[in-house]
PDB file of C-alpha atoms and ligand atoms in Angstrom:
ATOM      1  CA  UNK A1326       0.000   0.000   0.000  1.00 97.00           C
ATOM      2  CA  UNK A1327       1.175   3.724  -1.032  1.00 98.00           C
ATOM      3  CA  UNK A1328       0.292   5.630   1.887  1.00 98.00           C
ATOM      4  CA  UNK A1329       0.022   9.580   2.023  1.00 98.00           C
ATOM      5  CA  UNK A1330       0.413  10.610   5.855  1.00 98.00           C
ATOM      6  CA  UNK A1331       0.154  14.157   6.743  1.00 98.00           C
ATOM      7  CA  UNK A1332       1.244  14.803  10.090  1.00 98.00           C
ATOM      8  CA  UNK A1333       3.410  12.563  10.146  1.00 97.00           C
ATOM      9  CA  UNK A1334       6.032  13.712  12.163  1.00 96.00           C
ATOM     10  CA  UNK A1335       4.275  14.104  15.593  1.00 97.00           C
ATOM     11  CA  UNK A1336       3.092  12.441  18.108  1.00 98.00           C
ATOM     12  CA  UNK A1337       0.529  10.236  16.183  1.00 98.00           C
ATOM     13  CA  UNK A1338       1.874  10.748  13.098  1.00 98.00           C
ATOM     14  CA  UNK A1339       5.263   8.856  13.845  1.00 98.00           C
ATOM     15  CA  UNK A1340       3.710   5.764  15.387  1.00 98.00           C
ATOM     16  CA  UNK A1341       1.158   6.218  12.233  1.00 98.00           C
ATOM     17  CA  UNK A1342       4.262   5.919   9.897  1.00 98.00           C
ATOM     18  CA  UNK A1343       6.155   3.052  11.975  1.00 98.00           C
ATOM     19  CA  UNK A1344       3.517   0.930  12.188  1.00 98.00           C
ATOM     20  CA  UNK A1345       2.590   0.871   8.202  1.00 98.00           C
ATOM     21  CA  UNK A1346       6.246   1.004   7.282  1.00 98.00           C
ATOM     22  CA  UNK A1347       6.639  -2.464   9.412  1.00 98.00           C
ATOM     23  CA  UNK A1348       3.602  -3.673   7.499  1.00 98.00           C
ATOM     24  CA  UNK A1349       5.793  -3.209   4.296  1.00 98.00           C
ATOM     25  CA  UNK A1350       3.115  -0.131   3.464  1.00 98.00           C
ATOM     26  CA  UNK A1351       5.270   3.089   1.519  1.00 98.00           C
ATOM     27  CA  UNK A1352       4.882   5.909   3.637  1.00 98.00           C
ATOM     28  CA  UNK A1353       5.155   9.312   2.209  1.00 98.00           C
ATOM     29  CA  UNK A1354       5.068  11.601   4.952  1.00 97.00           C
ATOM     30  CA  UNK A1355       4.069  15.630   4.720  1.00 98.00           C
ATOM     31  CA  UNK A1356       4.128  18.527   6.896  1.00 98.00           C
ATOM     32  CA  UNK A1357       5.484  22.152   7.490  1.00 97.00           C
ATOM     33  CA  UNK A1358       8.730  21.367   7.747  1.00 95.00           C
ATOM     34  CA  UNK A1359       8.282  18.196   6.311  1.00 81.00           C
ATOM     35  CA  UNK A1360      10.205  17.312   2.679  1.00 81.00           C
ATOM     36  CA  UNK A1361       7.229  17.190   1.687  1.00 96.00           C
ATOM     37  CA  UNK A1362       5.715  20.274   2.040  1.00 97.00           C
ATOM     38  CA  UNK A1363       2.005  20.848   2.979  1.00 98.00           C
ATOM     39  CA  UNK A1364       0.258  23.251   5.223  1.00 98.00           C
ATOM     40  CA  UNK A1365      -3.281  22.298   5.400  1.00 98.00           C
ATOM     41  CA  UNK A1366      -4.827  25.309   5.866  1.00 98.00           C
ATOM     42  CA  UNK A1367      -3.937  26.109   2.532  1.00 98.00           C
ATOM     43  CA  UNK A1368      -5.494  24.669  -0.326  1.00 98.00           C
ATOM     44  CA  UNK A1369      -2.814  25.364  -3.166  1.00 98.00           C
ATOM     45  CA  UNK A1370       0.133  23.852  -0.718  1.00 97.00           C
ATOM     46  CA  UNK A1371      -2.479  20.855  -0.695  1.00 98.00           C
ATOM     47  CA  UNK A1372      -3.202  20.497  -4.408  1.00 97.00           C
ATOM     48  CA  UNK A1373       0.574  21.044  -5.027  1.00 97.00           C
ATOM     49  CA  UNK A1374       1.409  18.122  -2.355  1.00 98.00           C
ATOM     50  CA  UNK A1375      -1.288  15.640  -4.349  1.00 97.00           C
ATOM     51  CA  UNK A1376       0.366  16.883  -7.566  1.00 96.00           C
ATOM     52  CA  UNK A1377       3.631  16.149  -6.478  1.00 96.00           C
ATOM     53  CA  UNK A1378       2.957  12.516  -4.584  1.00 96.00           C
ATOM     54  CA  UNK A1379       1.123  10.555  -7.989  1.00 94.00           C
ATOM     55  CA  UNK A1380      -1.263   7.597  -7.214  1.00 92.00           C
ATOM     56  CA  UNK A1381      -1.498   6.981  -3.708  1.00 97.00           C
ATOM     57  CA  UNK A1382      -3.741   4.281  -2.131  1.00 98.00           C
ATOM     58  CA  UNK A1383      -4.316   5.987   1.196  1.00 98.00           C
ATOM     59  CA  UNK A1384      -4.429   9.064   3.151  1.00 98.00           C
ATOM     60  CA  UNK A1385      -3.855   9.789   6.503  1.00 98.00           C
ATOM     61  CA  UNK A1386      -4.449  12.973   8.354  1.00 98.00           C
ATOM     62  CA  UNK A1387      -2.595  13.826  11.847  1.00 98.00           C
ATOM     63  CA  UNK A1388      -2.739  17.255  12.137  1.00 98.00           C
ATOM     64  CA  UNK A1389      -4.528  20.347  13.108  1.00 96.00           C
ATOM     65  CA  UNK A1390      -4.574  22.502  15.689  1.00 97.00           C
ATOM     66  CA  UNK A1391      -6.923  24.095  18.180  1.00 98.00           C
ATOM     67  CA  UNK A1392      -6.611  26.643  20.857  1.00 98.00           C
ATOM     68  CA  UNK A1393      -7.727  25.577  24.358  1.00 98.00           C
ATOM     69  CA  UNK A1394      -9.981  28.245  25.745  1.00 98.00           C
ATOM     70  CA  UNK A1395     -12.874  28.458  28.411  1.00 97.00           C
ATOM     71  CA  UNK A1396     -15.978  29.836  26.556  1.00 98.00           C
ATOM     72  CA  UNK A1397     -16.407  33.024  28.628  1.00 98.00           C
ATOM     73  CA  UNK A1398     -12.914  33.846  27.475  1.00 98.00           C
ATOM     74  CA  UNK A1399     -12.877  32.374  23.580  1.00 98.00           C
ATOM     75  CA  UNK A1400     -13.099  35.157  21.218  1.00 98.00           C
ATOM     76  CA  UNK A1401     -14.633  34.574  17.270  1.00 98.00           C
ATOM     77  CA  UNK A1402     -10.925  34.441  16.067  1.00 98.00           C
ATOM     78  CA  UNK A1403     -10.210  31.037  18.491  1.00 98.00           C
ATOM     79  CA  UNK A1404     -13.264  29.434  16.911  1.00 98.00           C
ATOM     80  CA  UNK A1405     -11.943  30.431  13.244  1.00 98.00           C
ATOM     81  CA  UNK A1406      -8.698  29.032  13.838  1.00 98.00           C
ATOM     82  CA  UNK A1407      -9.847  25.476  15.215  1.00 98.00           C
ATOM     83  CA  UNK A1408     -12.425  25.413  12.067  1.00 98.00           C
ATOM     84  CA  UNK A1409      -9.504  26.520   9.848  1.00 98.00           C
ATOM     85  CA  UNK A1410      -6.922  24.025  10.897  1.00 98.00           C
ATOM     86  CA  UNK A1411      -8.516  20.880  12.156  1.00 98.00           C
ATOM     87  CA  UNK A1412     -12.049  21.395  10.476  1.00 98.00           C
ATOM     88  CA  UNK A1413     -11.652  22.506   6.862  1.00 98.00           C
ATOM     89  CA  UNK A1414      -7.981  21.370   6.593  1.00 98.00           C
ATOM     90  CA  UNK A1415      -8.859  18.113   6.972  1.00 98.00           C
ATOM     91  CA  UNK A1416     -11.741  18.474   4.824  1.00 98.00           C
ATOM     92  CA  UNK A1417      -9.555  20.213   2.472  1.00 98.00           C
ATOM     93  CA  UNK A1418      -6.856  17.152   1.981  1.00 98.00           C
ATOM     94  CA  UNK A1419     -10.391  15.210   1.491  1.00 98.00           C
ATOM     95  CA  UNK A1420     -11.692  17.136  -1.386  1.00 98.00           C
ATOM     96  CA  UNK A1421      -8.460  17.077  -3.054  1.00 98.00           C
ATOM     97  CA  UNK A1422      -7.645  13.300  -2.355  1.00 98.00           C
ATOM     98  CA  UNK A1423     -11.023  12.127  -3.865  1.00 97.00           C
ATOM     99  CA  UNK A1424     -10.076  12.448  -7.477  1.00 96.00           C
ATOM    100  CA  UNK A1425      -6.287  11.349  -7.056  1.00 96.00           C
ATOM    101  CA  UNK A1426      -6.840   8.083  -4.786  1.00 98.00           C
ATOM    102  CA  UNK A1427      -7.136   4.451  -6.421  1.00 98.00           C
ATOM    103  CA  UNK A1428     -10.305   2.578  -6.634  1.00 98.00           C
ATOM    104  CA  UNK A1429     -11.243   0.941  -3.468  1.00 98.00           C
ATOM    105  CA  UNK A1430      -8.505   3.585  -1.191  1.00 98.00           C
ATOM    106  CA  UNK A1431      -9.248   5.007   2.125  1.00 98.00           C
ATOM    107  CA  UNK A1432      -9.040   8.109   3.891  1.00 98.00           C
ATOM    108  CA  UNK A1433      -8.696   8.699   7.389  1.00 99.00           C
ATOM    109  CA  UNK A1434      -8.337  11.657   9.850  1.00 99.00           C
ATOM    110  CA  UNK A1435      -8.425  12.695  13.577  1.00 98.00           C
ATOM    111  CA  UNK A1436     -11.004  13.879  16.014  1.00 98.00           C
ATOM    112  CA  UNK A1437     -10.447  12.988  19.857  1.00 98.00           C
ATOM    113  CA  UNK A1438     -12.123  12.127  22.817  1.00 98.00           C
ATOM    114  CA  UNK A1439     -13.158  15.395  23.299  1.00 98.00           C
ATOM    115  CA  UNK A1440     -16.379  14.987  21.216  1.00 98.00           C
ATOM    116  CA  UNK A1441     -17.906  13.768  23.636  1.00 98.00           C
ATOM    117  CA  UNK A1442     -15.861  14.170  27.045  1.00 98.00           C
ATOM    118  CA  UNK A1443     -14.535  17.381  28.408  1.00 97.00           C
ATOM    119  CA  UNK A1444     -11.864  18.948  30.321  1.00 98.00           C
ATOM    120  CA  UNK A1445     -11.250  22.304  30.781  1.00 97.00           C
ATOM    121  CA  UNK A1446     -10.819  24.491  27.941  1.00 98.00           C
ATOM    122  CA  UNK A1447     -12.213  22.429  25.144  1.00 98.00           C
ATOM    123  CA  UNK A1448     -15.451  24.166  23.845  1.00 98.00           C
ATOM    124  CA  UNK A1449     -13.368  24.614  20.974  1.00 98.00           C
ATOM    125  CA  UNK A1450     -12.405  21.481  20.089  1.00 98.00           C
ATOM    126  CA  UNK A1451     -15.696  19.708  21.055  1.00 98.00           C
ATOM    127  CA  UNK A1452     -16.940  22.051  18.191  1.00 98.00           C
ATOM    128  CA  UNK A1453     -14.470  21.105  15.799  1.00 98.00           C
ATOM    129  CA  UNK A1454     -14.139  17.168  16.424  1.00 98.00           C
ATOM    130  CA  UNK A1455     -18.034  17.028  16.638  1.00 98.00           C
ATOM    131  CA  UNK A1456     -18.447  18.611  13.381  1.00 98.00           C
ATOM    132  CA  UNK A1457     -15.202  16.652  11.766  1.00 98.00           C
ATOM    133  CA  UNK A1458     -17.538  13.329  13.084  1.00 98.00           C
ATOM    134  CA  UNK A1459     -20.971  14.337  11.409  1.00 98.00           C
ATOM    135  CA  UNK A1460     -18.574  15.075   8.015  1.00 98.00           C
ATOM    136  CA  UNK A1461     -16.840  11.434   8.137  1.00 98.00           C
ATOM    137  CA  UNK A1462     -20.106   9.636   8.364  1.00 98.00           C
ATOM    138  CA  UNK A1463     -22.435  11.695   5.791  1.00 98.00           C
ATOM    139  CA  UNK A1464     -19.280  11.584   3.379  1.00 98.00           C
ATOM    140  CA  UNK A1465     -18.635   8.120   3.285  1.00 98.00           C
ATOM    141  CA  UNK A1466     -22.103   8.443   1.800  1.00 98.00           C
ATOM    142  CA  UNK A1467     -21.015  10.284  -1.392  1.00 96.00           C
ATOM    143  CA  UNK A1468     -17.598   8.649  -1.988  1.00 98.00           C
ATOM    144  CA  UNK A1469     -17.356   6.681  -5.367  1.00 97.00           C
ATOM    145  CA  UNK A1470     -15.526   4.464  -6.550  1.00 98.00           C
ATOM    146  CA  UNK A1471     -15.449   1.977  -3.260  1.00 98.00           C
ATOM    147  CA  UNK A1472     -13.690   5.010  -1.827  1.00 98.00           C
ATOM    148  CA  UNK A1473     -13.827   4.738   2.145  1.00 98.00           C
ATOM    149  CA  UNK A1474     -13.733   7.322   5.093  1.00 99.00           C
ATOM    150  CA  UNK A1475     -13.029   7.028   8.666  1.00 99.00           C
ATOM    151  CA  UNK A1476     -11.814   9.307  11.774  1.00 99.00           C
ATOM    152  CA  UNK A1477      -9.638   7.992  14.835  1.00 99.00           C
ATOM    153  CA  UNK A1478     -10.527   9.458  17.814  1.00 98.00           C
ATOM    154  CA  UNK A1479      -7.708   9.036  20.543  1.00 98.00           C
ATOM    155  CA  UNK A1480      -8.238   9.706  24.269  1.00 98.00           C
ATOM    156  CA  UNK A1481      -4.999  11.737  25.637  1.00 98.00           C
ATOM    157  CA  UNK A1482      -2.067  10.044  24.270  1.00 98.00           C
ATOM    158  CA  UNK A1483       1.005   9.619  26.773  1.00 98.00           C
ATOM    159  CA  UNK A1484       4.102   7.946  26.649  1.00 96.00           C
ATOM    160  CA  UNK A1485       3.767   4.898  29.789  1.00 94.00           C
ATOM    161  CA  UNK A1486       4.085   6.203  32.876  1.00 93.00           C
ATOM    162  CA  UNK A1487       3.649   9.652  32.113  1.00 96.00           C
ATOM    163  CA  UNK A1488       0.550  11.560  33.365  1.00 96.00           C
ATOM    164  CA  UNK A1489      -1.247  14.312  32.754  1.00 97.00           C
ATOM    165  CA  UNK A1490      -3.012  17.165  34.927  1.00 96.00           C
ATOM    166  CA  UNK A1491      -5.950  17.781  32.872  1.00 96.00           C
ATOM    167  CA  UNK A1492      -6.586  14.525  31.823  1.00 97.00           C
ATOM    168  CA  UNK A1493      -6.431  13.149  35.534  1.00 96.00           C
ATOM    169  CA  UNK A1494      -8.760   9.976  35.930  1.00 96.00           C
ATOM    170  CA  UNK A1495      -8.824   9.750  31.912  1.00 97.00           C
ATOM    171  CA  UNK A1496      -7.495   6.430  30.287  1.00 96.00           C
ATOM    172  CA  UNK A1497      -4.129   7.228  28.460  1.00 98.00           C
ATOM    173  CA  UNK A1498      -2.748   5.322  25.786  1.00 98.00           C
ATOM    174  CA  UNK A1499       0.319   5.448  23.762  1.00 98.00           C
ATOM    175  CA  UNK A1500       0.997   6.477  20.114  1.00 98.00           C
ATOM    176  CA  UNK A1501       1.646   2.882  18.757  1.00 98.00           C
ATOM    177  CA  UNK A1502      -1.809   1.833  20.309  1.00 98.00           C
ATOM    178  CA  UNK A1503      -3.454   4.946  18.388  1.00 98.00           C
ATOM    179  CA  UNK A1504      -1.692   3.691  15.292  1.00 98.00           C
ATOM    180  CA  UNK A1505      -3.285   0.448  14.808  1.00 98.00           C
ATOM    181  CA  UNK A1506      -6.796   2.329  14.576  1.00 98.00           C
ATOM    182  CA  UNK A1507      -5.399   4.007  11.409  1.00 99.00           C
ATOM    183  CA  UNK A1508      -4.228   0.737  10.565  1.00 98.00           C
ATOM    184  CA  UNK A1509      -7.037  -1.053  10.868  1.00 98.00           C
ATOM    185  CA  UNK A1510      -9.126   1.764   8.832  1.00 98.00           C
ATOM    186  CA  UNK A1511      -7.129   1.594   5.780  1.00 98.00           C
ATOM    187  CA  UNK A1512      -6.728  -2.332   5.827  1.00 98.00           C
ATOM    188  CA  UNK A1513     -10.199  -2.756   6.671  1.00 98.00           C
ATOM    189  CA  UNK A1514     -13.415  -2.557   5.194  1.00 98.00           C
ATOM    190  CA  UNK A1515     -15.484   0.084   7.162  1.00 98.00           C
ATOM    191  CA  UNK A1516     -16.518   3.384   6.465  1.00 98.00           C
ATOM    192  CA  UNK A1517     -18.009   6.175   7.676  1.00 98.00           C
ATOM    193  CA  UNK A1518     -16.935   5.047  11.459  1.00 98.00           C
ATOM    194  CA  UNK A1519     -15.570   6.453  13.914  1.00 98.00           C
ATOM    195  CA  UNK A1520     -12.737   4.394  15.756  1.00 98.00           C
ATOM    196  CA  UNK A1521     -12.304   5.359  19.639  1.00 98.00           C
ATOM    197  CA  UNK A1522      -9.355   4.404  21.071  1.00 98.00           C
ATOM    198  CA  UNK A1523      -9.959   5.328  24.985  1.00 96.00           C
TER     199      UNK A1523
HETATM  200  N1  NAP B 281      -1.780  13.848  21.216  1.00 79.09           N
HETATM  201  C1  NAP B 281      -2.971  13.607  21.790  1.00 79.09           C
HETATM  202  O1  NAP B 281      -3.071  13.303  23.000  1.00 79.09           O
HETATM  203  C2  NAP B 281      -4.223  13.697  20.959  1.00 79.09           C
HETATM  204  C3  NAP B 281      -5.412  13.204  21.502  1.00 79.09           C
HETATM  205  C4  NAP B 281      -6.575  13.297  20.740  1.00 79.09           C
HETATM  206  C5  NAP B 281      -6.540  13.859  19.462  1.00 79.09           C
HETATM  207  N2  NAP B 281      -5.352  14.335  18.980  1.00 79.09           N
HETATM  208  C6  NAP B 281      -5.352  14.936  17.640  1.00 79.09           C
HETATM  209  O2  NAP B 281      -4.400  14.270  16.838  1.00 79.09           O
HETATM  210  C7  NAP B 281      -3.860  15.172  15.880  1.00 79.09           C
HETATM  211  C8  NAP B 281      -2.339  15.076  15.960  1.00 79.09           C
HETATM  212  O3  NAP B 281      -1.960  15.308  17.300  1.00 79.09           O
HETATM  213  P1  NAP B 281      -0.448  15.146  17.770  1.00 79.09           P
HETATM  214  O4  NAP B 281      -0.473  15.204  19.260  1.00 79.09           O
HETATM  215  O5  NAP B 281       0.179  13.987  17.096  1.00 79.09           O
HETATM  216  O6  NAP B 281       0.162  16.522  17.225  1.00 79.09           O
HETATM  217  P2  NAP B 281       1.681  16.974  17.172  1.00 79.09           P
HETATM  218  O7  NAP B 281       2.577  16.085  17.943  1.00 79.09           O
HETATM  219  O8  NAP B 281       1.670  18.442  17.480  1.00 79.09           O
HETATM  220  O9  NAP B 281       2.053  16.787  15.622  1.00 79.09           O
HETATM  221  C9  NAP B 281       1.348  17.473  14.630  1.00 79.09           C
HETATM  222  C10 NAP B 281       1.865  17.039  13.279  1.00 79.09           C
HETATM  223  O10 NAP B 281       1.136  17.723  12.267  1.00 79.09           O
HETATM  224  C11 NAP B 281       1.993  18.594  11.551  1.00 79.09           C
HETATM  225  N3  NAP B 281       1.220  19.822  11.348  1.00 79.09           N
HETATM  226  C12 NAP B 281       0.807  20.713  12.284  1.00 79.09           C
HETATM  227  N4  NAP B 281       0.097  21.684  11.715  1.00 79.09           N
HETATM  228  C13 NAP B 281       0.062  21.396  10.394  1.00 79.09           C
HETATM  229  C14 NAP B 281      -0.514  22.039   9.276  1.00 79.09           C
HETATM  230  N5  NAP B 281      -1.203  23.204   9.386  1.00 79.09           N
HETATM  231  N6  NAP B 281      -0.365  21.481   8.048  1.00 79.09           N
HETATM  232  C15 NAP B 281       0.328  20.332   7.906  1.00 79.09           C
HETATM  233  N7  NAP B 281       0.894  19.670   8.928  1.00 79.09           N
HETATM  234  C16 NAP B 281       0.768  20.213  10.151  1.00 79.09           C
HETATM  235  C17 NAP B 281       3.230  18.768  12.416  1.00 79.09           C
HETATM  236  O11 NAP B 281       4.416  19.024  11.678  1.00 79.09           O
HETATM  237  P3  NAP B 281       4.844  20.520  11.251  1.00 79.09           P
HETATM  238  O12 NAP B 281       4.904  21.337  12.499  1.00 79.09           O
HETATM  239  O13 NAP B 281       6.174  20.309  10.559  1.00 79.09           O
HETATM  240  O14 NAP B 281       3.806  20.996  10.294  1.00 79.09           O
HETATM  241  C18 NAP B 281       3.321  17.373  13.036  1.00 79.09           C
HETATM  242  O15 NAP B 281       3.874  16.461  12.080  1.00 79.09           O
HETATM  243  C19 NAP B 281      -4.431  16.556  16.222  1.00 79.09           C
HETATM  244  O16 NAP B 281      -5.526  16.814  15.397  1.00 79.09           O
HETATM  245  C20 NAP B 281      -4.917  16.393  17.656  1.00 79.09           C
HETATM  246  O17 NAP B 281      -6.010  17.229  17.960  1.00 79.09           O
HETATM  247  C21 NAP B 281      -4.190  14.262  19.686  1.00 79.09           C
END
């Protein structure tokens, strides 16, 4: 499998990359600073990424970003920049995958536990991971071509051992656990889901 991962060099995106590359899979991997260059907020740097990559057979999305804010102190701007980045990035790379993926290829991207469960700070996110959801399962609807669609949604991700203040009482898991949900959403044959990994 020729697999397009953007993100690839974080914290997800590197266990995303090691655990295709020991499956044999070709990873090409994209980001800023990446060699190959892609910022998803903008759509040229996308097209220009797709352009440059040929025939791929899957994509992966680990990126975007959103500020953590407390509603009475989130501004229009914080909103904007969590629908920018993690919203319509993703659903950027999506739009511009669809005509240059093989028959039968997958897509998947990243929402989070914070859909649905909250800590401090997140009105922003639950926004943007709530809306990223409802686009992954009413898109799988439209894709041709046996195209599929999925979204990972990790709970905090932490090394073992390691803990974290805002998550307290939240299940962790690692990176290479995350992976395998990625893994098992291009291998598979689902779409439209939404794999929790909590
Ligand atoms: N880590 C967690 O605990 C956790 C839990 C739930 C959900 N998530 C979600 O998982 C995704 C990845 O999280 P992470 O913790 O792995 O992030 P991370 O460690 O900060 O890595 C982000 C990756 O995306 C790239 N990137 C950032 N902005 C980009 C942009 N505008 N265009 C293209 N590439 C960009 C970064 O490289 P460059 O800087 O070179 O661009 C890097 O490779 C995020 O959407 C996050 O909300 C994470």
């Amino acid at each position: 499998m020729r697999l397009l991962l953007i993100g690839g060099t974080g914290t997800i995106g590197a266990a995303v990359a090691d655990a295709f590359t020991e499956l044999g899979d070709e990873v090409v991997s994209a980001s800023r600073s990446g060699d190959h260059s892609v910022d998803i907020v903008d759509r040229e740097s996308i097209d220009r990424l797709f352009g440059a990559v040929g025939e791929i057979d899957a994509v992966v999305v680990a990126a975007g970003k959103v500020p953590s804010v407390a509603l009475a102190d989130a501004t229009g701007e914080d909103f904007d920049a969590g629908f920018a980045s993690k919203l319509g990035g993703q659903i950027s790379v999506v739009l511009a995958a669809l005509p240059r993926l093989a028959d039968g290829g997958s897509i998947t991207l990243t929402s989070g536990i914070l859909a649905q469960h909250a800590v401090p700070g997140s009105v922003v996110t639950a926004a943007v991971n709530g809306a990223l959801e409802g686009f992954v399962a009413r898109a799988a609807l439209d894709l041709p071509r046996g195209l599929r669609i999925n979204a990972v949604s990790p709970t905090i991700v932490l090394e073992p051992g390691e803990t974290s203040e805002a998550f307290r009482g939240f299940r962790s898991v690692t990176a290479p656990e995350v992976a395998q949900a990625y893994v098992r959403s291009a291998y598979g044959i689902e779409t439209g889901q939404v794999f929790r990994v909590w």
